[in-house]
CSV table of C-alpha atoms and ligand atoms in Angstrom, one decimal:
chain,number,residue,atom,x,y,z
A,955,MET,CA,1.0,8.8,4.5
A,956,MET,CA,1.6,7.1,1.2
A,957,ARG,CA,2.8,9.2,-1.7
A,958,GLN,CA,2.4,6.6,-4.4
A,959,ALA,CA,0.8,8.8,-7.0
A,960,GLY,CA,2.0,11.9,-5.1
A,961,ARG,CA,5.2,13.3,-6.4
A,962,TYR,CA,4.2,16.3,-4.3
A,963,MET,CA,7.6,17.0,-2.7
A,964,ALA,CA,9.9,19.4,-4.6
A,965,VAL,CA,13.0,17.5,-3.3
A,966,TYR,CA,11.7,14.3,-4.8
A,967,ARG,CA,10.8,15.8,-8.1
A,968,LYS,CA,14.3,17.3,-8.3
A,969,LEU,CA,15.9,14.0,-7.6
A,970,ALA,CA,13.7,12.3,-10.2
A,971,GLU,CA,15.0,14.8,-12.8
A,972,LYS,CA,18.5,13.7,-12.0
A,973,TYR,CA,17.6,10.0,-12.0
A,974,PRO,CA,14.7,9.8,-14.5
A,975,SER,CA,14.3,6.0,-14.4
A,976,PHE,CA,11.9,4.9,-11.7
A,977,ARG,CA,13.5,1.5,-11.7
A,978,GLU,CA,16.9,3.1,-11.0
A,979,ARG,CA,15.4,5.3,-8.2
A,980,SER,CA,13.6,2.4,-6.6
A,981,GLU,CA,16.4,-0.2,-7.0
A,982,THR,CA,19.5,1.7,-5.8
A,983,THR,CA,20.0,1.5,-2.1
A,984,ASP,CA,21.4,5.0,-1.6
A,985,LEU,CA,18.5,6.5,-3.6
A,986,ILE,CA,15.8,4.4,-1.8
A,987,VAL,CA,17.1,5.5,1.6
A,988,GLN,CA,17.4,9.1,0.6
A,989,ILE,CA,13.9,9.2,-0.9
A,990,SER,CA,12.3,7.3,2.0
A,991,LEU,CA,13.8,9.8,4.4
A,992,GLN,CA,12.5,12.9,2.6
A,993,PRO,CA,9.1,12.9,4.3
A,994,TRP,CA,10.6,11.9,7.6
A,995,GLU,CA,13.0,14.8,7.5
A,996,ALA,CA,10.2,17.2,6.5
A,997,PHE,CA,7.4,16.1,8.8
A,998,HIS,CA,8.6,13.6,11.4
A,999,PRO,CA,5.7,11.2,11.1
A,1000,ASP,CA,5.4,8.1,13.3
A,1001,GLY,CA,6.1,5.8,10.4
A,1002,VAL,CA,8.7,5.8,7.5
A,1003,ILE,CA,7.6,3.9,4.4
A,1004,ILE,CA,10.3,2.3,2.3
A,1005,PHE,CA,10.4,3.9,-1.2
A,1006,SER,CA,9.5,1.1,-3.5
A,1007,ASP,CA,6.6,-0.2,-5.5
A,1008,ILE,CA,4.2,-3.1,-5.4
A,1009,LEU,CA,5.7,-4.2,-8.7
A,1010,THR,CA,9.3,-4.0,-7.5
A,1011,PRO,CA,9.6,-7.8,-6.8
A,1012,LEU,CA,8.2,-8.9,-10.2
A,1013,PRO,CA,11.6,-9.2,-12.0
A,1014,ALA,CA,12.8,-11.4,-9.1
A,1015,PHE,CA,10.2,-14.1,-10.2
A,1016,GLY,CA,10.4,-13.7,-13.9
A,1017,ILE,CA,8.3,-10.6,-15.0
A,1018,PRO,CA,10.2,-7.6,-16.2
A,1019,PHE,CA,8.3,-4.2,-16.0
A,1020,ASP,CA,8.9,-0.5,-16.4
A,1021,ILE,CA,7.1,2.6,-15.0
A,1022,GLU,CA,6.6,5.3,-17.7
A,1023,GLU,CA,6.0,8.9,-16.8
A,1024,VAL,CA,2.5,9.1,-18.4
A,1025,ARG,CA,1.3,5.5,-18.8
A,1026,GLY,CA,2.5,4.3,-15.4
A,1027,PRO,CA,3.4,0.7,-15.0
A,1028,VAL,CA,4.0,-1.3,-18.2
A,1029,ILE,CA,4.4,-5.1,-18.4
A,1030,GLN,CA,6.0,-6.0,-21.7
A,1031,SER,CA,4.8,-9.6,-21.8
A,1032,PRO,CA,1.4,-10.0,-20.0
A,1033,ILE,CA,0.5,-13.5,-18.7
A,1034,ARG,CA,-2.7,-14.8,-20.2
A,1035,SER,CA,-1.8,-18.3,-21.3
A,1036,GLU,CA,-0.4,-21.6,-20.1
A,1037,ASP,CA,2.8,-21.0,-22.0
A,1038,ALA,CA,3.3,-17.5,-20.5
A,1039,LEU,CA,3.0,-19.1,-17.0
A,1040,LYS,CA,6.3,-20.9,-17.8
A,1041,GLU,CA,8.1,-17.6,-17.4
A,1042,LEU,CA,7.4,-17.6,-13.7
A,1043,HIS,CA,10.0,-18.9,-11.2
A,1044,PRO,CA,10.3,-18.9,-7.4
A,1045,ILE,CA,11.3,-15.5,-6.0
A,1046,ASP,CA,15.0,-14.9,-5.9
A,1047,LEU,CA,15.4,-12.6,-2.9
A,1048,GLU,CA,19.1,-11.9,-3.8
A,1049,LYS,CA,17.8,-9.9,-6.7
A,1050,LEU,CA,15.9,-7.7,-4.1
A,1051,HIS,CA,19.0,-7.1,-1.9
A,1052,PHE,CA,18.5,-3.4,-2.3
A,1053,VAL,CA,15.1,-3.7,-0.4
A,1054,GLY,CA,16.8,-5.6,2.5
A,1055,ASP,CA,19.8,-3.3,2.6
A,1056,SER,CA,17.5,-0.2,2.6
A,1057,LEU,CA,15.3,-1.4,5.4
A,1058,ARG,CA,18.4,-2.2,7.5
A,1059,ILE,CA,19.7,1.3,6.9
A,1060,LEU,CA,16.3,2.9,7.6
A,1061,ARG,CA,16.1,1.1,10.9
A,1062,GLN,CA,19.4,2.7,11.9
A,1063,GLU,CA,18.5,6.1,10.6
A,1064,VAL,CA,15.2,6.5,12.4
A,1065,GLY,CA,16.2,4.5,15.6
A,1066,ASP,CA,13.3,4.2,17.9
A,1067,GLN,CA,11.8,7.5,16.7
A,1068,ALA,CA,9.5,5.9,14.1
A,1069,ALA,CA,8.3,2.6,12.8
A,1070,VAL,CA,9.8,1.4,9.5
A,1071,LEU,CA,7.0,0.3,7.2
A,1072,GLY,CA,7.3,-2.3,4.5
A,1073,PHE,CA,4.6,-3.1,2.0
A,1074,VAL,CA,3.5,-5.5,-0.8
A,1075,GLY,CA,0.7,-5.8,-3.3
A,1076,ALA,CA,-2.0,-8.4,-2.8
A,1077,PRO,CA,-2.0,-11.2,-5.4
A,1078,TRP,CA,-5.2,-10.0,-7.1
A,1079,THR,CA,-3.9,-6.4,-7.4
A,1080,ILE,CA,-0.5,-7.4,-8.7
A,1081,ALA,CA,-2.2,-9.9,-11.1
A,1082,THR,CA,-4.3,-7.0,-12.6
A,1083,TYR,CA,-1.0,-5.4,-13.9
A,1084,ILE,CA,0.5,-8.8,-15.0
A,1085,VAL,CA,-2.6,-9.8,-16.9
A,1086,GLU,CA,-3.7,-6.4,-18.3
A,1087,GLY,CA,-0.1,-5.4,-19.1
A,1088,GLY,CA,-0.4,-2.2,-17.1
A,1089,THR,CA,-3.0,0.1,-15.5
A,1090,THR,CA,-6.6,-0.4,-16.6
A,1091,ARG,CA,-9.8,1.4,-16.0
A,1092,THR,CA,-12.1,-1.6,-16.7
A,1093,TYR,CA,-10.3,-4.8,-15.6
A,1094,THR,CA,-12.1,-6.6,-18.5
A,1095,THR,CA,-9.2,-8.9,-19.5
A,1096,ILE,CA,-8.6,-10.3,-16.0
A,1097,LYS,CA,-12.3,-10.4,-15.1
A,1098,SER,CA,-13.1,-12.4,-18.3
A,1099,MET,CA,-10.2,-14.7,-17.5
A,1100,ILE,CA,-12.1,-15.7,-14.4
A,1101,HIS,CA,-14.6,-17.4,-16.8
A,1102,THR,CA,-12.4,-18.3,-19.8
A,1103,ALA,CA,-9.2,-19.5,-18.2
A,1104,PRO,CA,-9.8,-19.8,-14.4
A,1105,HIS,CA,-7.0,-22.4,-14.0
A,1106,ILE,CA,-4.4,-20.0,-15.5
A,1107,LEU,CA,-5.5,-17.2,-13.2
A,1108,ARG,CA,-5.5,-19.5,-10.2
A,1109,SER,CA,-2.0,-20.7,-11.0
A,1110,LEU,CA,-0.8,-17.1,-11.4
A,1111,LEU,CA,-2.4,-16.1,-8.1
A,1112,SER,CA,-1.0,-19.1,-6.3
A,1113,HIS,CA,2.5,-18.3,-7.6
A,1114,LEU,CA,2.1,-14.7,-6.5
A,1115,THR,CA,0.9,-15.8,-3.0
A,1116,GLU,CA,4.0,-17.9,-2.5
A,1117,ALA,CA,6.4,-15.2,-3.8
A,1118,ILE,CA,4.7,-12.4,-1.8
A,1119,SER,CA,4.7,-14.4,1.5
A,1120,GLU,CA,8.4,-15.0,1.1
A,1121,TYR,CA,8.9,-11.3,0.2
A,1122,ILE,CA,7.1,-10.1,3.4
A,1123,ILE,CA,9.1,-12.4,5.6
A,1124,PHE,CA,12.3,-11.1,3.9
A,1125,GLN,CA,11.2,-7.5,4.6
A,1126,VAL,CA,10.5,-8.2,8.2
A,1127,LYS,CA,13.8,-10.0,8.7
A,1128,SER,CA,15.5,-7.0,7.1
A,1129,GLY,CA,13.9,-4.6,9.6
A,1130,ALA,CA,10.3,-3.7,8.7
A,1131,HIS,CA,8.2,-3.3,11.8
A,1132,CYS,CA,4.9,-3.6,10.1
A,1133,ILE,CA,3.7,-4.6,6.6
A,1134,GLN,CA,0.8,-3.1,4.6
A,1135,ILE,CA,-0.8,-5.3,2.0
A,1136,PHE,CA,-2.3,-3.2,-0.8
A,1137,ASP,CA,-5.2,-4.9,-2.5
A,1138,SER,CA,-5.8,-1.5,-4.1
A,1139,TRP,CA,-8.0,-2.9,-6.9
A,1140,GLY,CA,-9.8,-5.5,-4.8
A,1141,GLY,CA,-12.7,-3.1,-4.7
A,1142,GLN,CA,-13.1,-3.5,-8.5
A,1143,LEU,CA,-14.5,-7.0,-7.8
A,1144,SER,CA,-17.9,-7.7,-6.6
A,1145,PRO,CA,-17.7,-8.8,-2.9
A,1146,TYR,CA,-18.7,-12.4,-4.0
A,1147,MET,CA,-15.9,-12.4,-6.5
A,1148,TRP,CA,-13.4,-10.9,-4.1
A,1149,ASN,CA,-14.2,-13.7,-1.7
A,1150,HIS,CA,-13.2,-16.2,-4.4
A,1151,TRP,CA,-10.3,-14.4,-6.2
A,1152,SER,CA,-8.6,-12.3,-3.6
A,1153,LYS,CA,-9.5,-13.2,-0.1
A,1154,PRO,CA,-8.2,-16.8,0.0
A,1155,PHE,CA,-4.8,-15.8,-1.3
A,1156,ILE,CA,-4.5,-13.0,1.3
A,1157,GLU,CA,-5.6,-15.4,4.0
A,1158,GLU,CA,-2.8,-17.8,2.9
A,1159,ILE,CA,-0.2,-15.0,3.1
A,1160,VAL,CA,-1.4,-14.1,6.6
A,1161,THR,CA,-1.2,-17.7,7.7
A,1162,VAL,CA,2.3,-18.2,6.3
A,1163,VAL,CA,3.7,-14.9,7.6
A,1164,ARG,CA,2.1,-15.4,11.1
A,1165,LYS,CA,4.1,-18.6,11.5
A,1166,LYS,CA,7.4,-17.0,10.7
A,1167,CYS,CA,6.8,-13.5,12.0
A,1168,PRO,CA,4.2,-13.8,14.7
A,1169,GLY,CA,4.6,-10.3,16.2
A,1170,THR,CA,4.5,-8.3,13.0
A,1171,PRO,CA,1.3,-6.3,12.5
A,1172,LEU,CA,-0.3,-6.7,9.1
A,1173,VAL,CA,-2.4,-3.9,7.6
A,1174,LEU,CA,-4.8,-4.6,4.7
A,1175,TYR,CA,-5.9,-1.7,2.4
A,1176,ILE,CA,-8.5,-1.9,-0.4
A,1177,ASN,CA,-9.6,1.1,-2.4
A,1178,GLY,CA,-13.4,1.2,-2.5
A,1179,ASN,CA,-13.8,-1.2,0.4
A,1180,GLY,CA,-17.2,-0.2,1.7
A,1181,GLY,CA,-18.7,-3.5,0.5
A,1182,LEU,CA,-15.8,-5.5,1.9
A,1183,LEU,CA,-15.1,-4.4,5.5
A,1184,GLU,CA,-16.4,-7.5,7.2
A,1185,ARG,CA,-14.8,-9.8,4.6
A,1186,MET,CA,-11.5,-8.0,5.0
A,1187,LYS,CA,-11.6,-8.7,8.8
A,1188,GLY,CA,-12.0,-12.4,7.9
A,1189,THR,CA,-8.5,-12.5,6.5
A,1190,GLY,CA,-7.0,-12.3,10.0
A,1191,VAL,CA,-5.0,-9.1,9.5
A,1192,ASP,CA,-4.5,-6.7,12.5
A,1193,VAL,CA,-5.4,-3.4,10.9
A,1194,ILE,CA,-8.0,-2.5,8.2
A,1195,GLY,CA,-7.3,0.5,6.1
A,1196,LEU,CA,-10.4,2.5,5.2
A,1197,ASP,CA,-10.8,4.8,2.2
A,1198,TRP,CA,-12.8,8.0,2.7
A,1199,THR,CA,-16.0,6.8,1.1
A,1200,VAL,CA,-16.7,4.8,4.3
A,1201,ASP,CA,-17.7,6.9,7.2
A,1202,MET,CA,-15.1,6.2,10.0
A,1203,ALA,CA,-17.9,5.8,12.6
A,1204,ASP,CA,-19.7,3.3,10.3
A,1205,GLY,CA,-16.4,1.5,9.8
A,1206,ARG,CA,-15.7,1.3,13.5
A,1207,ARG,CA,-19.3,0.0,14.2
A,1208,ARG,CA,-19.1,-2.6,11.5
A,1209,LEU,CA,-15.6,-3.9,12.5
A,1210,GLY,CA,-16.1,-3.7,16.2
A,1211,SER,CA,-13.5,-2.6,18.8
A,1212,GLY,CA,-11.3,-5.7,18.6
A,1213,ILE,CA,-9.5,-4.7,15.5
A,1214,SER,CA,-7.5,-1.6,14.6
A,1215,ILE,CA,-8.4,0.8,11.8
A,1216,GLN,CA,-6.4,3.1,9.6
A,1217,GLY,CA,-7.4,6.2,7.7
A,1218,ASN,CA,-9.4,7.9,6.3
A,1219,VAL,CA,-9.2,11.6,5.6
A,1220,ASP,CA,-10.0,12.3,1.9
A,1221,PRO,CA,-6.6,13.3,0.3
A,1222,ALA,CA,-8.4,16.2,-1.4
A,1223,TYR,CA,-8.8,17.9,2.0
A,1224,LEU,CA,-5.1,18.7,1.7
A,1225,PHE,CA,-6.1,21.2,-1.0
A,1226,SER,CA,-8.7,22.9,1.3
A,1227,PRO,CA,-8.3,25.8,3.7
A,1228,LEU,CA,-6.3,24.6,6.7
A,1229,PRO,CA,-9.1,25.1,9.3
A,1230,ALA,CA,-11.3,22.7,7.3
A,1231,LEU,CA,-8.5,20.1,7.3
A,1232,THR,CA,-8.1,20.5,11.1
A,1233,ASP,CA,-11.9,20.0,11.6
A,1234,GLU,CA,-11.9,16.9,9.4
A,1235,ILE,CA,-8.9,15.3,11.2
A,1236,GLN,CA,-10.6,15.9,14.5
A,1237,ARG,CA,-13.9,14.4,13.2
A,1238,VAL,CA,-12.2,11.3,11.9
A,1239,VAL,CA,-10.3,10.7,15.1
A,1240,ARG,CA,-13.5,11.1,17.2
A,1241,CYS,CA,-15.4,8.7,14.9
A,1242,ALA,CA,-12.6,6.1,15.1
A,1243,GLY,CA,-12.8,5.9,18.9
A,1244,ARG,CA,-10.1,6.3,21.5
A,1245,THR,CA,-7.9,3.3,20.8
A,1246,GLY,CA,-6.9,1.2,17.8
A,1247,HIS,CA,-6.7,3.9,15.2
A,1248,ILE,CA,-3.8,4.9,12.9
A,1249,LEU,CA,-4.6,8.3,11.6
A,1250,ASN,CA,-3.9,8.5,7.9
A,1251,LEU,CA,-5.4,9.6,4.6
A,1252,GLY,CA,-7.9,7.4,2.9
A,1253,HIS,CA,-5.4,6.8,0.0
A,1254,GLY,CA,-2.1,8.3,-1.2
A,1255,VAL,CA,-1.1,12.0,-1.3
A,1256,LEU,CA,-2.3,13.5,-4.6
A,1257,VAL,CA,-0.1,15.1,-7.3
A,1258,GLY,CA,0.0,18.9,-6.7
A,1259,THR,CA,-0.7,18.6,-2.9
A,1260,PRO,CA,0.8,21.7,-1.1
A,1261,GLU,CA,3.6,20.5,1.2
A,1262,ALA,CA,2.4,23.0,3.8
A,1263,ALA,CA,-0.9,21.2,4.1
A,1264,VAL,CA,0.9,17.9,4.7
A,1265,GLY,CA,2.9,19.6,7.4
A,1266,HIS,CA,-0.3,21.0,8.9
A,1267,PHE,CA,-1.8,17.4,9.0
A,1268,PHE,CA,1.1,16.2,11.1
A,1269,GLU,CA,1.0,19.2,13.4
A,1270,VAL,CA,-2.7,18.8,14.0
A,1271,ALA,CA,-2.2,15.1,14.6
A,1272,ARG,CA,0.6,15.7,17.1
A,1273,SER,CA,-1.3,18.3,19.0
A,1274,LEU,CA,-4.6,16.4,19.4
A,1275,LYS,CA,-5.8,16.3,23.0
A,1276,LEU,CA,-7.9,13.2,23.2
A,1277,ASP,CA,-9.5,13.9,26.5
A,1278,GLU,CA,-10.9,17.2,25.2
A,1279,LEU,CA,-11.8,15.6,21.9
A,1280,PHE,CA,-13.8,12.8,23.4
A,1281,GLU,CA,-15.4,14.9,26.2
A,1282,ASN,CA,-19.2,15.1,25.6
A,1283,TYR,CA,-18.8,13.2,22.3
A,1284,GLY,CA,-21.9,11.2,21.7
A,1285,GLY,CA,-21.2,9.9,18.2
A,1286,THR,CA,-21.9,11.1,14.7
B,91,1CP,O1,8.2,8.3,-10.8
B,91,1CP,C1,7.3,8.3,-10.0
B,91,1CP,O2,7.5,8.9,-8.9
B,91,1CP,C2,6.0,7.6,-10.3
B,91,1CP,C3,5.0,7.6,-9.2
B,91,1CP,C4,5.2,6.4,-8.3
B,91,1CP,C5,5.6,6.4,-7.0
B,91,1CP,C6,6.0,7.6,-6.2
B,91,1CP,C7,5.0,5.0,-8.7
B,91,1CP,C8,4.5,4.5,-9.9
B,91,1CP,N1,5.3,4.2,-7.6
B,91,1CP,C9,5.7,5.1,-6.5
B,91,1CP,C10,6.1,4.6,-5.2
B,91,1CP,C11,5.1,3.8,-4.4
B,91,1CP,N2,4.2,2.8,-4.9
B,91,1CP,C12,4.8,3.9,-3.0
B,91,1CP,C13,5.6,4.8,-2.2
B,91,1CP,C14,5.9,4.8,-0.9
B,91,1CP,C15,6.2,6.2,-0.4
B,91,1CP,O3,7.3,6.6,-0.7
B,91,1CP,O4,5.4,6.9,0.1
B,91,1CP,C16,3.8,2.9,-2.7
B,91,1CP,C17,3.3,2.6,-1.4
B,91,1CP,C18,3.4,2.3,-3.9
B,91,1CP,C19,2.4,1.2,-4.0
B,91,1CP,C20,1.7,1.0,-5.3
B,91,1CP,N3,2.1,1.1,-6.6
B,91,1CP,C21,0.3,0.7,-5.3
B,91,1CP,C22,-0.6,0.5,-4.1
B,91,1CP,C23,-1.0,1.7,-3.5
B,91,1CP,C24,-2.2,2.4,-4.3
B,91,1CP,O5,-2.0,3.4,-5.0
B,91,1CP,O6,-3.3,2.0,-4.0
B,91,1CP,C25,-0.1,0.6,-6.7
B,91,1CP,C26,-1.4,0.3,-7.2
B,91,1CP,C27,1.1,0.8,-7.5
B,91,1CP,C28,1.2,0.8,-9.0
B,91,1CP,C29,1.8,2.0,-9.5
B,91,1CP,N4,3.1,2.5,-9.3
B,91,1CP,C30,3.3,3.7,-10.0
B,91,1CP,C31,2.1,4.1,-10.6
B,91,1CP,C32,1.9,5.3,-11.4
B,91,1CP,C33,1.2,3.0,-10.4
B,91,1CP,C34,-0.2,2.9,-11.0
B,91,1CP,C35,-1.4,3.2,-10.3
B,91,1CP,C36,-2.6,2.9,-11.2
B,91,1CP,O7,-2.6,1.8,-11.8
B,91,1CP,O8,-3.5,3.7,-11.2
């Protein structure tokens, strides 16, 4: 369960008061390990996500950033010109030693009790921040660049593809069992444009990573992916993450049984009465089918989510009796 926008755990908020800089919290090994283990200690899920951000590797290839409390990510010098491209350099993994160190420690801490999950942003999604200078609601600068300066955008995306591929391999070699690729803002493109400006770069990453880390499962998540499911499958990843706007049964039908799926309970259900949450978890599990499903939310845990509801989610998940759940189940 990803807490990206979450900040729902009191222990995390308390620690964030003591260490107010996001960059410090996410770039200091002791803090990364401590924060990563907070949900593990509270809920004992099957996977522990390293506390980091999709923007964390940026300074290691030439792009400084900050995360401000209200504005979110801020990139001081957005890349929109040939000249600005010159700031980019190959990724220096030594500058990301805290990620490698934290993954190694997390592997020791959770032993064989849980999978350690690494993650990266997809080139298109990271590029939205680098071009727009931060979070955007409209994506107008980067989308117009597709027409006004396609060669600059293509160079940027190629550079990101290389850096992210190396960064994934580094995470796996440091101990990550599985890598999720967040193309969170891929759903902002029309499917035709996603095929041109996101998919080829993800495909390239998958090809490069498969060669070096053939056994590592790759998960691809896109927010708003209803128009993209079949295209996502075409990237060659092992698991497709669904947001909650796609019915899980439709998702399974469209993707077939040969690929795994992840998701997709609406995070807002964690604000509902617990019996409603229980019913929804059971419905989603039934719709996904008996195998090849990683139960999860359809996006991250929302700010203000009651911790007890997150606890309930995991209790329900652990107590599911699949034989009973699938008995007499004929579909949606
Ligand atoms: O100080 C804070 O706590 C700020 C909130 C926060 C957190 C908790 C940010 C700023 N990043 C994170 C950690 C983070 N980021 C995780 C956590 C793993 C865990 O501990 O559970 C993950 C998986 C991310 C990934 C991430 N960062 C994504 C992809 C996932 C998604 O949301 O679709 C994206 C888009 C970001 C960018 C980002 N980082 C932070 C903010 C506020 C944003 C902006 C989101 C936006 O543009 O709307």
